[in-house]
mmCIF file with all atom_site columns, C-alpha atoms in Angstrom:
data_model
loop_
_atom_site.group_PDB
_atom_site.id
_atom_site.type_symbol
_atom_site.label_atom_id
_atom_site.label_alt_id
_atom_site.label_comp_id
_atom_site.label_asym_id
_atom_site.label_entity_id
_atom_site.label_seq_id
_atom_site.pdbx_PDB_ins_code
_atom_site.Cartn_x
_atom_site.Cartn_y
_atom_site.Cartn_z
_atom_site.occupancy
_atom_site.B_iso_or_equiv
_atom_site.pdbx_formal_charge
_atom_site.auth_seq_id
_atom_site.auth_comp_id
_atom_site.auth_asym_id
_atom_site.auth_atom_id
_atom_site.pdbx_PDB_model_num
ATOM 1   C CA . UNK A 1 1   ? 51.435  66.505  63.200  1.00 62.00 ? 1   UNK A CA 1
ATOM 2   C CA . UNK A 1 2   ? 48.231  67.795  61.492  1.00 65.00 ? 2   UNK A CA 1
ATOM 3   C CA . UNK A 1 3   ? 49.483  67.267  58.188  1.00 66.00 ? 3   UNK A CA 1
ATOM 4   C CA . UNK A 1 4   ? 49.881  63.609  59.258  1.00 65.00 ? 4   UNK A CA 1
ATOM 5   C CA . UNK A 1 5   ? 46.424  63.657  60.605  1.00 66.00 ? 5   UNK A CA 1
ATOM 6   C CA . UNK A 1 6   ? 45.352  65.290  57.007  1.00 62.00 ? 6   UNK A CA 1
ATOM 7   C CA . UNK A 1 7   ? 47.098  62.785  54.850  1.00 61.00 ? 7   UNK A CA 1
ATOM 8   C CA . UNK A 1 8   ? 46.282  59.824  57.209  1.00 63.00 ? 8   UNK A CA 1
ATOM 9   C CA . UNK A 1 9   ? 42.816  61.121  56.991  1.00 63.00 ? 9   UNK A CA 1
ATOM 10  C CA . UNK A 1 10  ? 43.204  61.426  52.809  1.00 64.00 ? 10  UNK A CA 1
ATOM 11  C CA . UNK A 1 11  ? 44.297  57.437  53.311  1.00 60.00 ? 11  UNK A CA 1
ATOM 12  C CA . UNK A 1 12  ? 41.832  56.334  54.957  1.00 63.00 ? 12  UNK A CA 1
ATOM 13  C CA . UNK A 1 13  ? 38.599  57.821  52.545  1.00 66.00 ? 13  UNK A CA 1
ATOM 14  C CA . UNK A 1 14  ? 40.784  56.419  49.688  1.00 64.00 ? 14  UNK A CA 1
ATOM 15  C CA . UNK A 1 15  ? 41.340  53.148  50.733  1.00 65.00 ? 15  UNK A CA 1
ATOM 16  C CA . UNK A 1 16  ? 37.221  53.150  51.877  1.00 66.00 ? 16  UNK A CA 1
ATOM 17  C CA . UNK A 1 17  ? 36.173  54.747  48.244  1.00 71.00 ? 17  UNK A CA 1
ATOM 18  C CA . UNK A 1 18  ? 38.266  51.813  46.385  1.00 63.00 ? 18  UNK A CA 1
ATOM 19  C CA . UNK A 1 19  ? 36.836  49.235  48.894  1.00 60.00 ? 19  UNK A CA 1
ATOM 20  C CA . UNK A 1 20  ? 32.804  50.920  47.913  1.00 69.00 ? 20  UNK A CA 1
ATOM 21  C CA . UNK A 1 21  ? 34.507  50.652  44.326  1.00 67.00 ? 21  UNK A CA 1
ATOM 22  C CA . UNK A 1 22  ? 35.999  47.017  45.164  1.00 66.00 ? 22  UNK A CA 1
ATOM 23  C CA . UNK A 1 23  ? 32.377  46.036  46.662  1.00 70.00 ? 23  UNK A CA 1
ATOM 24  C CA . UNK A 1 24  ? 30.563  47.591  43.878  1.00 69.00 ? 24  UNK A CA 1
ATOM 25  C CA . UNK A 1 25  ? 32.319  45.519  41.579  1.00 69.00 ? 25  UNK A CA 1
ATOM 26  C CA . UNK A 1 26  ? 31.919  42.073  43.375  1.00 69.00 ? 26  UNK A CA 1
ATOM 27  C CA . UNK A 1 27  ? 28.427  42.990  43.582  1.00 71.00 ? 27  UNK A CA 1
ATOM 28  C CA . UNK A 1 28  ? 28.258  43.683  39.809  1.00 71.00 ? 28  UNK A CA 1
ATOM 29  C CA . UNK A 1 29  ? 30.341  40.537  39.040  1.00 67.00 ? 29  UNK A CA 1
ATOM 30  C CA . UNK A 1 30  ? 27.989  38.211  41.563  1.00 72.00 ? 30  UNK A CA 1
ATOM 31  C CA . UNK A 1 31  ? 24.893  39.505  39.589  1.00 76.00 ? 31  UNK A CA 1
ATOM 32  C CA . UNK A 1 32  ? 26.767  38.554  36.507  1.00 73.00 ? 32  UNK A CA 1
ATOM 33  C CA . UNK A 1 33  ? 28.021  35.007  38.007  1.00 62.00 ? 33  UNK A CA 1
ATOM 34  C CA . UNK A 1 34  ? 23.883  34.427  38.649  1.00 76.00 ? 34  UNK A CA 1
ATOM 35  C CA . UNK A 1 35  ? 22.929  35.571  35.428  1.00 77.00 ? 35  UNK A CA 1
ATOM 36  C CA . UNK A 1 36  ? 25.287  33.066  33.451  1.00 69.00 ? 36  UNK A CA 1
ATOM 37  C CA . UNK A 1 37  ? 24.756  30.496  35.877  1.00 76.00 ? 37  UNK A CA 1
ATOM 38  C CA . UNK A 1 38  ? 20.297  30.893  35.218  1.00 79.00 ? 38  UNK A CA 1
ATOM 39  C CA . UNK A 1 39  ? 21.603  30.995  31.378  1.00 75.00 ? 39  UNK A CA 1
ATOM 40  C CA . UNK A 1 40  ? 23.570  27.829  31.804  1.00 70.00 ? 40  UNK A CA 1
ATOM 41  C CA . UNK A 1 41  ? 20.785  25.936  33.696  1.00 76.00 ? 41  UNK A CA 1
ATOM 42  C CA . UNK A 1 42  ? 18.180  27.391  30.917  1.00 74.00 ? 42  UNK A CA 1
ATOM 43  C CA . UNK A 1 43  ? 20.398  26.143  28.214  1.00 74.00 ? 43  UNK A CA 1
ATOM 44  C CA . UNK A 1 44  ? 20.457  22.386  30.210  1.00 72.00 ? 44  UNK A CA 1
ATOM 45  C CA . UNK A 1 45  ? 17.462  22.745  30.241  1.00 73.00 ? 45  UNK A CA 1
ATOM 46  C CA . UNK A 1 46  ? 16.683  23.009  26.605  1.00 77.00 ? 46  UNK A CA 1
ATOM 47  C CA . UNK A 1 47  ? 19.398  20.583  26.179  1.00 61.00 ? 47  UNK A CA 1
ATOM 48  C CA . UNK A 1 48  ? 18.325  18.023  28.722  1.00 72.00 ? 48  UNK A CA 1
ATOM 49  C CA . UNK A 1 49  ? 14.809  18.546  26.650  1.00 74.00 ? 49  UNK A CA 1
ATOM 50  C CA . UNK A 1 50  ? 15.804  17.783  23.356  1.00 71.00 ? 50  UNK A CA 1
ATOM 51  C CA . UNK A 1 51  ? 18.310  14.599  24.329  1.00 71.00 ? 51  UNK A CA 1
ATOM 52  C CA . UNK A 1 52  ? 14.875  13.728  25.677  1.00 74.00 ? 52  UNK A CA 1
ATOM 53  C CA . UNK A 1 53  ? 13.246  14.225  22.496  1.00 75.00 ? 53  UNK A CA 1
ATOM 54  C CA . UNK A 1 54  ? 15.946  12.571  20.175  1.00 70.00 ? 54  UNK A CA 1
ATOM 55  C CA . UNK A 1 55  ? 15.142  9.772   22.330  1.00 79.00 ? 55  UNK A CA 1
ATOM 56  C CA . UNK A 1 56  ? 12.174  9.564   22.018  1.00 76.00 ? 56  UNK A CA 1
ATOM 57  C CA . UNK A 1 57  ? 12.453  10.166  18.133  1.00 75.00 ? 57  UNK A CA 1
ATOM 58  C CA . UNK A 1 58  ? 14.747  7.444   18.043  1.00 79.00 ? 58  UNK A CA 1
ATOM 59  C CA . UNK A 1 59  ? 12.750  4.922   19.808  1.00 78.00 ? 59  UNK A CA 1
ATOM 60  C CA . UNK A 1 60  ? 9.649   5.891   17.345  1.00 83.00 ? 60  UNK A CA 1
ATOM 61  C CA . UNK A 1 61  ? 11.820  5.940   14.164  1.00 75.00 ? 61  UNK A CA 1
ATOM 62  C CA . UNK A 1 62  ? 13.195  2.204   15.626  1.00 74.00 ? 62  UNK A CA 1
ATOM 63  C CA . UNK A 1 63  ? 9.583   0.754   16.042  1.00 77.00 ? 63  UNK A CA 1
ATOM 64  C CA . UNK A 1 64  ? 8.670   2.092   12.752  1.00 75.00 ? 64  UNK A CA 1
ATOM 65  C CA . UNK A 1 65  ? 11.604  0.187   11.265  1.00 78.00 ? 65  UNK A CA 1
ATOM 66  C CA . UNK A 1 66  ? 10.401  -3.022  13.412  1.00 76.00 ? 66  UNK A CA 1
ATOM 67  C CA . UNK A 1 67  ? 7.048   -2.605  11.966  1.00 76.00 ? 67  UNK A CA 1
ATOM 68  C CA . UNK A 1 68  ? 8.469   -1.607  8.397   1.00 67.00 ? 68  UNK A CA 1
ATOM 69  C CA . UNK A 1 69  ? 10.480  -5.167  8.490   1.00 71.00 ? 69  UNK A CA 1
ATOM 70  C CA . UNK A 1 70  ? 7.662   -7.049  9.840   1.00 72.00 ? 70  UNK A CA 1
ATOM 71  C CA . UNK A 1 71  ? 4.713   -5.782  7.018   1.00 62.00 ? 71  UNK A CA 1
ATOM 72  C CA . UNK A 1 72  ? 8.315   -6.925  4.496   1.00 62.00 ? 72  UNK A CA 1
ATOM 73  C CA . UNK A 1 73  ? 8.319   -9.989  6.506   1.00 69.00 ? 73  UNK A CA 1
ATOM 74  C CA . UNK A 1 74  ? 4.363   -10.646 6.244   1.00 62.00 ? 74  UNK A CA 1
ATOM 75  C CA . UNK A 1 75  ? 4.683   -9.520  2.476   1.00 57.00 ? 75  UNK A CA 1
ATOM 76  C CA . UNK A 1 76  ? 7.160   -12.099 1.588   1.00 59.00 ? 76  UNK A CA 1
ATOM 77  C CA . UNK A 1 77  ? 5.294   -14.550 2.971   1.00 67.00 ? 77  UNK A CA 1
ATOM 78  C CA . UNK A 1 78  ? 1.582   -13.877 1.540   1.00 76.00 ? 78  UNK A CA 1
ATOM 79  C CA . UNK A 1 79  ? 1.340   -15.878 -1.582  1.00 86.00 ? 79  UNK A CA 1
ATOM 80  C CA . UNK A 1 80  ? 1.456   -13.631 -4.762  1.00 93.00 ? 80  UNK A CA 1
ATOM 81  C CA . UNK A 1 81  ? -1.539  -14.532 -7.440  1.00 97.00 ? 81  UNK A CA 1
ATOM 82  C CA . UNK A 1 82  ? -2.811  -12.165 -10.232 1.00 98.00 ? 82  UNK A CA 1
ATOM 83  C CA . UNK A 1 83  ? -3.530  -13.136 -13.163 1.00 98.00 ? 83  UNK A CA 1
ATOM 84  C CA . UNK A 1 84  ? -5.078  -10.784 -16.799 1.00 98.00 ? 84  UNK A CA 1
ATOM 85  C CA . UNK A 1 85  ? -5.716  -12.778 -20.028 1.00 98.00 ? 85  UNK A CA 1
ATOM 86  C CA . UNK A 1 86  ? -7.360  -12.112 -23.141 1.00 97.00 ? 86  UNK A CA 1
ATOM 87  C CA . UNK A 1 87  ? -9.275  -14.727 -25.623 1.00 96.00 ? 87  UNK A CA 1
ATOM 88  C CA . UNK A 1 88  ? -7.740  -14.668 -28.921 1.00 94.00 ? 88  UNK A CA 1
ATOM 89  C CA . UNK A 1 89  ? -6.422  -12.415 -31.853 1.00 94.00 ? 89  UNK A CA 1
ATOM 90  C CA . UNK A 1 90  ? -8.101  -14.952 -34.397 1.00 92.00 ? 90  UNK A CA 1
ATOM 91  C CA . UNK A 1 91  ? -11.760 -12.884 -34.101 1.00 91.00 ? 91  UNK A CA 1
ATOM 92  C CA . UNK A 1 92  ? -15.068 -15.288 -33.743 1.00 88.00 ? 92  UNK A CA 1
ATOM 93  C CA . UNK A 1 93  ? -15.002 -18.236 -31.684 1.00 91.00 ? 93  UNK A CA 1
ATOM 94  C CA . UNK A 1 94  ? -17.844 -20.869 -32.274 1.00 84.00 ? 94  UNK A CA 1
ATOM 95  C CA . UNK A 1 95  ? -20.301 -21.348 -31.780 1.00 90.00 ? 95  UNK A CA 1
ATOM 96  C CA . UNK A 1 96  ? -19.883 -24.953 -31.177 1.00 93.00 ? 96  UNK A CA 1
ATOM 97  C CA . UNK A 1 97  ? -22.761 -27.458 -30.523 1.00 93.00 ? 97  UNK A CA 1
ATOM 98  C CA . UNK A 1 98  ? -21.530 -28.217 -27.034 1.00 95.00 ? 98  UNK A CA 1
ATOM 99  C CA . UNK A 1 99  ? -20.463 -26.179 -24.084 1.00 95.00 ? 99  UNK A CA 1
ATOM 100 C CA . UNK A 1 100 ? -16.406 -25.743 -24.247 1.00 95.00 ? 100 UNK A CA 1
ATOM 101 C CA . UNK A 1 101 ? -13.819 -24.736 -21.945 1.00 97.00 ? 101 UNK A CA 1
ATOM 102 C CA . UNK A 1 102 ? -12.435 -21.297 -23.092 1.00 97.00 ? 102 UNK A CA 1
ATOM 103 C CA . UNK A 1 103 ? -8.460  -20.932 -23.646 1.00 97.00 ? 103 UNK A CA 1
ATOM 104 C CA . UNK A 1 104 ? -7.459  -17.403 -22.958 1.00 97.00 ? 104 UNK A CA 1
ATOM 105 C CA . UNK A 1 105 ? -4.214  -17.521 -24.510 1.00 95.00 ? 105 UNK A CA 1
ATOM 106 C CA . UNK A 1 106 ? -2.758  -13.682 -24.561 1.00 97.00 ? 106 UNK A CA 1
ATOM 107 C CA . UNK A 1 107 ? -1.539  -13.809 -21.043 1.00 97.00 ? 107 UNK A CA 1
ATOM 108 C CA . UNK A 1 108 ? -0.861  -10.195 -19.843 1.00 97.00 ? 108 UNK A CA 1
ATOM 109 C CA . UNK A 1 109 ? -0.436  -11.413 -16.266 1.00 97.00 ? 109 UNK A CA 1
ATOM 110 C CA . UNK A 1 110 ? 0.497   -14.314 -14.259 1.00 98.00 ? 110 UNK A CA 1
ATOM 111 C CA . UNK A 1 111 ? 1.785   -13.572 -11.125 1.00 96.00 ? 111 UNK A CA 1
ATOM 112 C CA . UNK A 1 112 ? 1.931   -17.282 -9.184  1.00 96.00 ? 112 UNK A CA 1
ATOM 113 C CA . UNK A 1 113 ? 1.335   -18.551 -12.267 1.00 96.00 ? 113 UNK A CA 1
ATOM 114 C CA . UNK A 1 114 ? -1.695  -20.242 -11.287 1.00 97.00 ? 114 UNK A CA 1
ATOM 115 C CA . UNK A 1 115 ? -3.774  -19.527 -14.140 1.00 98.00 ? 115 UNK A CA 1
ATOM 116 C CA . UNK A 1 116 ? -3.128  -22.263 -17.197 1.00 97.00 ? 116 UNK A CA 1
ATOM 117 C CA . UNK A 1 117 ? -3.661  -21.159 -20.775 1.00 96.00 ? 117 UNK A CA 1
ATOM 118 C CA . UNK A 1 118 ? -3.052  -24.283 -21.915 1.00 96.00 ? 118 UNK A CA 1
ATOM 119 C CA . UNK A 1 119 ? -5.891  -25.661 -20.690 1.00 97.00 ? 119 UNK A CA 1
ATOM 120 C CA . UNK A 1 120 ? -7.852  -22.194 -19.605 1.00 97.00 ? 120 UNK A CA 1
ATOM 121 C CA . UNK A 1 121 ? -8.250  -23.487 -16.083 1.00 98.00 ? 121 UNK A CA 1
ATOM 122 C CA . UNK A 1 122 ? -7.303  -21.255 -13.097 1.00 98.00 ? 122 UNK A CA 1
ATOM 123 C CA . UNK A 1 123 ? -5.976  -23.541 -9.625  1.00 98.00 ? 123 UNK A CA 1
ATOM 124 C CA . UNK A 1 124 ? -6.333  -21.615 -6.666  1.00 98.00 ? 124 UNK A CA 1
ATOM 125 C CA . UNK A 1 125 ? -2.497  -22.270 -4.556  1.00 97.00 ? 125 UNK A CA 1
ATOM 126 C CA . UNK A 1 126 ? -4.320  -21.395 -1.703  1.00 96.00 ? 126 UNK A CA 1
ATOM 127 C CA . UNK A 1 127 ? -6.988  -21.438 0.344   1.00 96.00 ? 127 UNK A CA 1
ATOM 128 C CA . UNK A 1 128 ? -8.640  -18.065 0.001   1.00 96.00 ? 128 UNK A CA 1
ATOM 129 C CA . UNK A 1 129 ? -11.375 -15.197 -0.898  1.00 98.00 ? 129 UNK A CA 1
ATOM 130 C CA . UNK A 1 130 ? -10.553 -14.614 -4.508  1.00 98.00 ? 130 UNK A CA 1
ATOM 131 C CA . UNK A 1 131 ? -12.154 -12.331 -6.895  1.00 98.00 ? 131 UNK A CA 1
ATOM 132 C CA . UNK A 1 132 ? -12.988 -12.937 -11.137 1.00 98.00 ? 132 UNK A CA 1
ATOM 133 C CA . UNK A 1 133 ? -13.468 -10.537 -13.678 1.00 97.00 ? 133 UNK A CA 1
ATOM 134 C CA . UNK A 1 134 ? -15.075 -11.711 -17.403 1.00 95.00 ? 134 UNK A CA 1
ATOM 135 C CA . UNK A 1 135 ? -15.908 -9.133  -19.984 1.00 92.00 ? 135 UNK A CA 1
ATOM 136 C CA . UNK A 1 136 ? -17.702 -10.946 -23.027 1.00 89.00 ? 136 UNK A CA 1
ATOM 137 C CA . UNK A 1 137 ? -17.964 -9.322  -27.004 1.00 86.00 ? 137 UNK A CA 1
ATOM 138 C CA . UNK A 1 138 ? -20.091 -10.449 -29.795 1.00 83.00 ? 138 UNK A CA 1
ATOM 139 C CA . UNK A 1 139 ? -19.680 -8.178  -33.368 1.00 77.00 ? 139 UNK A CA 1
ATOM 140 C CA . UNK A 1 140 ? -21.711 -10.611 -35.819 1.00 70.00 ? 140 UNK A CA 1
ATOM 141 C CA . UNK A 1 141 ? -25.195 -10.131 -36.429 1.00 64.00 ? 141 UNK A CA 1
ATOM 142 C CA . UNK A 1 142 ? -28.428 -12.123 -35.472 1.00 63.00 ? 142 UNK A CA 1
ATOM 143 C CA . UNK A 1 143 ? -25.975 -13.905 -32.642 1.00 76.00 ? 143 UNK A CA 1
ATOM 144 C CA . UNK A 1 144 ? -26.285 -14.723 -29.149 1.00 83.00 ? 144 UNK A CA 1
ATOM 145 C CA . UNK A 1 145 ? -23.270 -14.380 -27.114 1.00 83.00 ? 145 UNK A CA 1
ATOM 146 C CA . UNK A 1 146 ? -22.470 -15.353 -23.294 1.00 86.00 ? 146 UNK A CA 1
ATOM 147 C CA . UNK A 1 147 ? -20.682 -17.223 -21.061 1.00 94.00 ? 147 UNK A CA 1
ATOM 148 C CA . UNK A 1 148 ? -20.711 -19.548 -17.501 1.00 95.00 ? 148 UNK A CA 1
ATOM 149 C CA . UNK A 1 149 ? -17.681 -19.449 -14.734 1.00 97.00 ? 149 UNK A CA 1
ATOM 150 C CA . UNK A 1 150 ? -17.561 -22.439 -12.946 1.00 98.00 ? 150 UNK A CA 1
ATOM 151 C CA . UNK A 1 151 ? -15.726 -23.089 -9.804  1.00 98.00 ? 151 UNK A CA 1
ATOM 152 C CA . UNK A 1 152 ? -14.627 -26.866 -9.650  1.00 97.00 ? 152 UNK A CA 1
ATOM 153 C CA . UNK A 1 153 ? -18.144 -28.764 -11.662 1.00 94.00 ? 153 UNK A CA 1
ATOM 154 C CA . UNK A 1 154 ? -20.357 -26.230 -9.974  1.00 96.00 ? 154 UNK A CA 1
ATOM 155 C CA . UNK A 1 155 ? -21.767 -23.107 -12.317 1.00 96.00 ? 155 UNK A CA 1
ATOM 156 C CA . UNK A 1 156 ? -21.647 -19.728 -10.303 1.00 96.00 ? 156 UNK A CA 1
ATOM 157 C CA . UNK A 1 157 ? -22.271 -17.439 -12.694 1.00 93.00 ? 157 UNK A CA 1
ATOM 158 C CA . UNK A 1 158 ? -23.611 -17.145 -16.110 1.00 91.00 ? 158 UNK A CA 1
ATOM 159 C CA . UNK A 1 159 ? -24.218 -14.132 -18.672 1.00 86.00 ? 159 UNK A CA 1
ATOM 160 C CA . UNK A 1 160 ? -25.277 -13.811 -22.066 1.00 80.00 ? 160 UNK A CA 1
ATOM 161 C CA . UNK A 1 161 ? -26.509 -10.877 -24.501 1.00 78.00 ? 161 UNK A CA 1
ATOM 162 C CA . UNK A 1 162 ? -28.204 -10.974 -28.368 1.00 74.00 ? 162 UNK A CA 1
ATOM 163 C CA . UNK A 1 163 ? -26.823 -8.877  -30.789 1.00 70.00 ? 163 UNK A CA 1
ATOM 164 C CA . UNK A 1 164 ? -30.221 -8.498  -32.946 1.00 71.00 ? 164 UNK A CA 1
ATOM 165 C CA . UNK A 1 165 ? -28.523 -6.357  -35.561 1.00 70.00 ? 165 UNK A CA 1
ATOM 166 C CA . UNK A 1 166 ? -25.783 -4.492  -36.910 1.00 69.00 ? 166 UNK A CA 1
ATOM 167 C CA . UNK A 1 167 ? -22.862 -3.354  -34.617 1.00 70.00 ? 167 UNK A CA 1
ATOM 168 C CA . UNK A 1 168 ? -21.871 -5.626  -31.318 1.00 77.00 ? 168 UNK A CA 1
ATOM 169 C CA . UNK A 1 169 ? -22.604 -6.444  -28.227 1.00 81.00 ? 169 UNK A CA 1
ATOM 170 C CA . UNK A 1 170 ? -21.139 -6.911  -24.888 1.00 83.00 ? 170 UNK A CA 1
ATOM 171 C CA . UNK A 1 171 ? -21.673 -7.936  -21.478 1.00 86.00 ? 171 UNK A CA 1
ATOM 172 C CA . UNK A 1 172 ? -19.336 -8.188  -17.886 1.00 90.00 ? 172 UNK A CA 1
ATOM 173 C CA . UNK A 1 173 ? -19.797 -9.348  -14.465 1.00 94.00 ? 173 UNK A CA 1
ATOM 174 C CA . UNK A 1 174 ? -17.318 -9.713  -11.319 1.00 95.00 ? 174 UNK A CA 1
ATOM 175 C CA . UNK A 1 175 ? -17.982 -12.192 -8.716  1.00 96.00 ? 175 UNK A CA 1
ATOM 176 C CA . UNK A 1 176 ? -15.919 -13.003 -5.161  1.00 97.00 ? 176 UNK A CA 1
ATOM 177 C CA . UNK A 1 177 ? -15.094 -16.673 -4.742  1.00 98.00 ? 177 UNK A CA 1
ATOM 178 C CA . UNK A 1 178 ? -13.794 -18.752 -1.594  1.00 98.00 ? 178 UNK A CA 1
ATOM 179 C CA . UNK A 1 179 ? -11.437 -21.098 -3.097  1.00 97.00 ? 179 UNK A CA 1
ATOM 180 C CA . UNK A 1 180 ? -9.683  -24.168 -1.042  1.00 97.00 ? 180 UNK A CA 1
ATOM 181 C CA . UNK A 1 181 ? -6.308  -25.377 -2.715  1.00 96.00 ? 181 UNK A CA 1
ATOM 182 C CA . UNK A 1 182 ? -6.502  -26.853 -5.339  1.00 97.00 ? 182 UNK A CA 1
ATOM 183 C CA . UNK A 1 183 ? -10.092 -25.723 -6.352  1.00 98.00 ? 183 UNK A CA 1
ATOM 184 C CA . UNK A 1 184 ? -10.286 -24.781 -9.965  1.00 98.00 ? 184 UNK A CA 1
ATOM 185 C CA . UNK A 1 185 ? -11.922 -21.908 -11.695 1.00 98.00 ? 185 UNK A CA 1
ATOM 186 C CA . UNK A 1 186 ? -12.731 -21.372 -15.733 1.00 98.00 ? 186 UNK A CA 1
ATOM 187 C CA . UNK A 1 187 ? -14.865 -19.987 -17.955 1.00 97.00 ? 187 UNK A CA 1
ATOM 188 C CA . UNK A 1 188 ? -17.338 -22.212 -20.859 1.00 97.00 ? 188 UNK A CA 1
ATOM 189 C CA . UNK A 1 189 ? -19.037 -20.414 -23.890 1.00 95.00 ? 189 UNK A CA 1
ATOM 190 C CA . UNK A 1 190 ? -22.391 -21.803 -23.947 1.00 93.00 ? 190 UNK A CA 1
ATOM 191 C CA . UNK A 1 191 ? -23.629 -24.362 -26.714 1.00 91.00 ? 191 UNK A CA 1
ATOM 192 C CA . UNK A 1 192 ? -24.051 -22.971 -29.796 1.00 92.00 ? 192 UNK A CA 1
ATOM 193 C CA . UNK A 1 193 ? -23.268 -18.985 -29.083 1.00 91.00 ? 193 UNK A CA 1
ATOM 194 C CA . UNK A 1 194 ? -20.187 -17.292 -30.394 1.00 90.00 ? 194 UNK A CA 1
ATOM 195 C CA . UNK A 1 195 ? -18.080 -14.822 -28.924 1.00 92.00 ? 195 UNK A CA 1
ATOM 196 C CA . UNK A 1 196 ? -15.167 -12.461 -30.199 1.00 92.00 ? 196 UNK A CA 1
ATOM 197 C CA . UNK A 1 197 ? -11.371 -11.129 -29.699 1.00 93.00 ? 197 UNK A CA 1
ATOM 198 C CA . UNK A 1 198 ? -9.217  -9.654  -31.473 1.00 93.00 ? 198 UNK A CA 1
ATOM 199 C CA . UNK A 1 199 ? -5.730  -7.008  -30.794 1.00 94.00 ? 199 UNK A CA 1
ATOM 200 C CA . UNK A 1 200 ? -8.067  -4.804  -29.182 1.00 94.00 ? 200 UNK A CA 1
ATOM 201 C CA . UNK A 1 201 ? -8.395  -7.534  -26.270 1.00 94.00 ? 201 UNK A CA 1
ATOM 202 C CA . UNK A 1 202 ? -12.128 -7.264  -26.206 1.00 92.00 ? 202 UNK A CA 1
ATOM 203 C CA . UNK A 1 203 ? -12.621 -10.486 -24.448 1.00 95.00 ? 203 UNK A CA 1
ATOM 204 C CA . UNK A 1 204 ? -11.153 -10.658 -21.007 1.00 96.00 ? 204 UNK A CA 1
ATOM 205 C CA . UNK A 1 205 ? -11.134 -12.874 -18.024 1.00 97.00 ? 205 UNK A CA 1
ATOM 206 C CA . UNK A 1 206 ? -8.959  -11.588 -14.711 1.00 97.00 ? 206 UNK A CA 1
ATOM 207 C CA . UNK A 1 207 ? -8.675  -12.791 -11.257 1.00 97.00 ? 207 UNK A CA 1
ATOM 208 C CA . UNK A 1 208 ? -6.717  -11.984 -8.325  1.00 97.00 ? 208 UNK A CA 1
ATOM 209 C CA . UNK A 1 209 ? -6.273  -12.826 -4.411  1.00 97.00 ? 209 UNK A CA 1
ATOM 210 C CA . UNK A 1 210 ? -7.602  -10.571 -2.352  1.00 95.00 ? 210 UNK A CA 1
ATOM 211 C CA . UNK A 1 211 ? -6.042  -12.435 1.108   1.00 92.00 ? 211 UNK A CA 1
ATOM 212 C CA . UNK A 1 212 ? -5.652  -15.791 2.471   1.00 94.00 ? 212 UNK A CA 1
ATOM 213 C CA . UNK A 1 213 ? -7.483  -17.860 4.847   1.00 92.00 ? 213 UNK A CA 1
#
């Protein structure tokens, strides 16, 4: 009878020490459970957070490419004029009695092609703010050089220089012009002065549009 008592006695704290054991381990395993579950909502967290952000990246990458095809859009439809000519290879020009209308005929540039060097004449294809460029050269002695733009029968600008000696002279000037279509700009070489180009292109006359009206 007592040993029964004793071994009942032995059952009973081993089946309570694997039941602390048992408890010790759910315990352990709950903490465990909580920790992976905090990881988890951490990482959808940081998950959630950067769906958020590829969204967002993707919505400013797509209105960049709306405004990249509308600036290709406005590009393609902004007229295109530029134009870079020089005088001659031939060296002295004039000087004549009368005013003439200069023919630059090395064309370097003619986007639009709205400058003529047939005639020398530039015809503005749109109304706009445009700008001019001249650069005048003059090597022979005792000489007077210069020049007048005009913009349709109207002088806007004129320029001249004296070459009192040996050696050459030279003489630029830029001016901004509002053209309507059709309006015609060119340059004249004043009555009875000279002026001078050769390969070097030292006699230039440029224009280009800076926008549209």
């Amino acid at each position: 009878m007592r040993r029964a008592a004793v071994f009942l006695a032995l059952l009973l704290c081993l089946l309570w020490t694997g039941a602390q054991a048992l408890e010790a381990k759910m315990s352990s395993s709950e903490k465990e459970v909580e920790e992976l579950q905090r990881e988890n909502t951490d990482l959808l967290a940081r998950v959630t957070a950067s769906e958020n952000k590829s969204t967002a990246l993707e919505a400013r990458l797509s209105s960049s490419e709306k405004e990249v095809e509308e600036l290709q859009r406005e590009n393609a439809d902004r007229p295109q004029v530029a134009f870079s000519t020089g005088l001659t290879d031939a060296g002295s020009v004039g000087p004549f009695k009368t005013d003439i209308t200069l023919k630059f005929s090395k064309v370097f540039t003619n986007i639009g092609q709205a400058y003529s060097p047939t005639t020398g004449i530039f015809t503005a294809p749109v109304r706009g703010v445009y700008y001019f460029r001249i650069n005048a050269w003059e090597d022979s002695g005792q000489t007077w050089t210069g020049v007048e733009l005009f913009h349709n029968d109207q002088r806007k600008m004129r320029f001249n220089d004296y070459n009192d000696g040996g050696g050459y002279v030279s003489a630029s000037n830029v001016i901004l012009l509002q053209l309507e279509k059709g309006d015609v700009v060119y340059i004249v070489l004043i009555g009875n002065y000279s002026i001078y180009d050769d390969s070097y292109n030292r006699t230039i006359f440029s224009g280009f549009l800076l926008y549209a009206l």
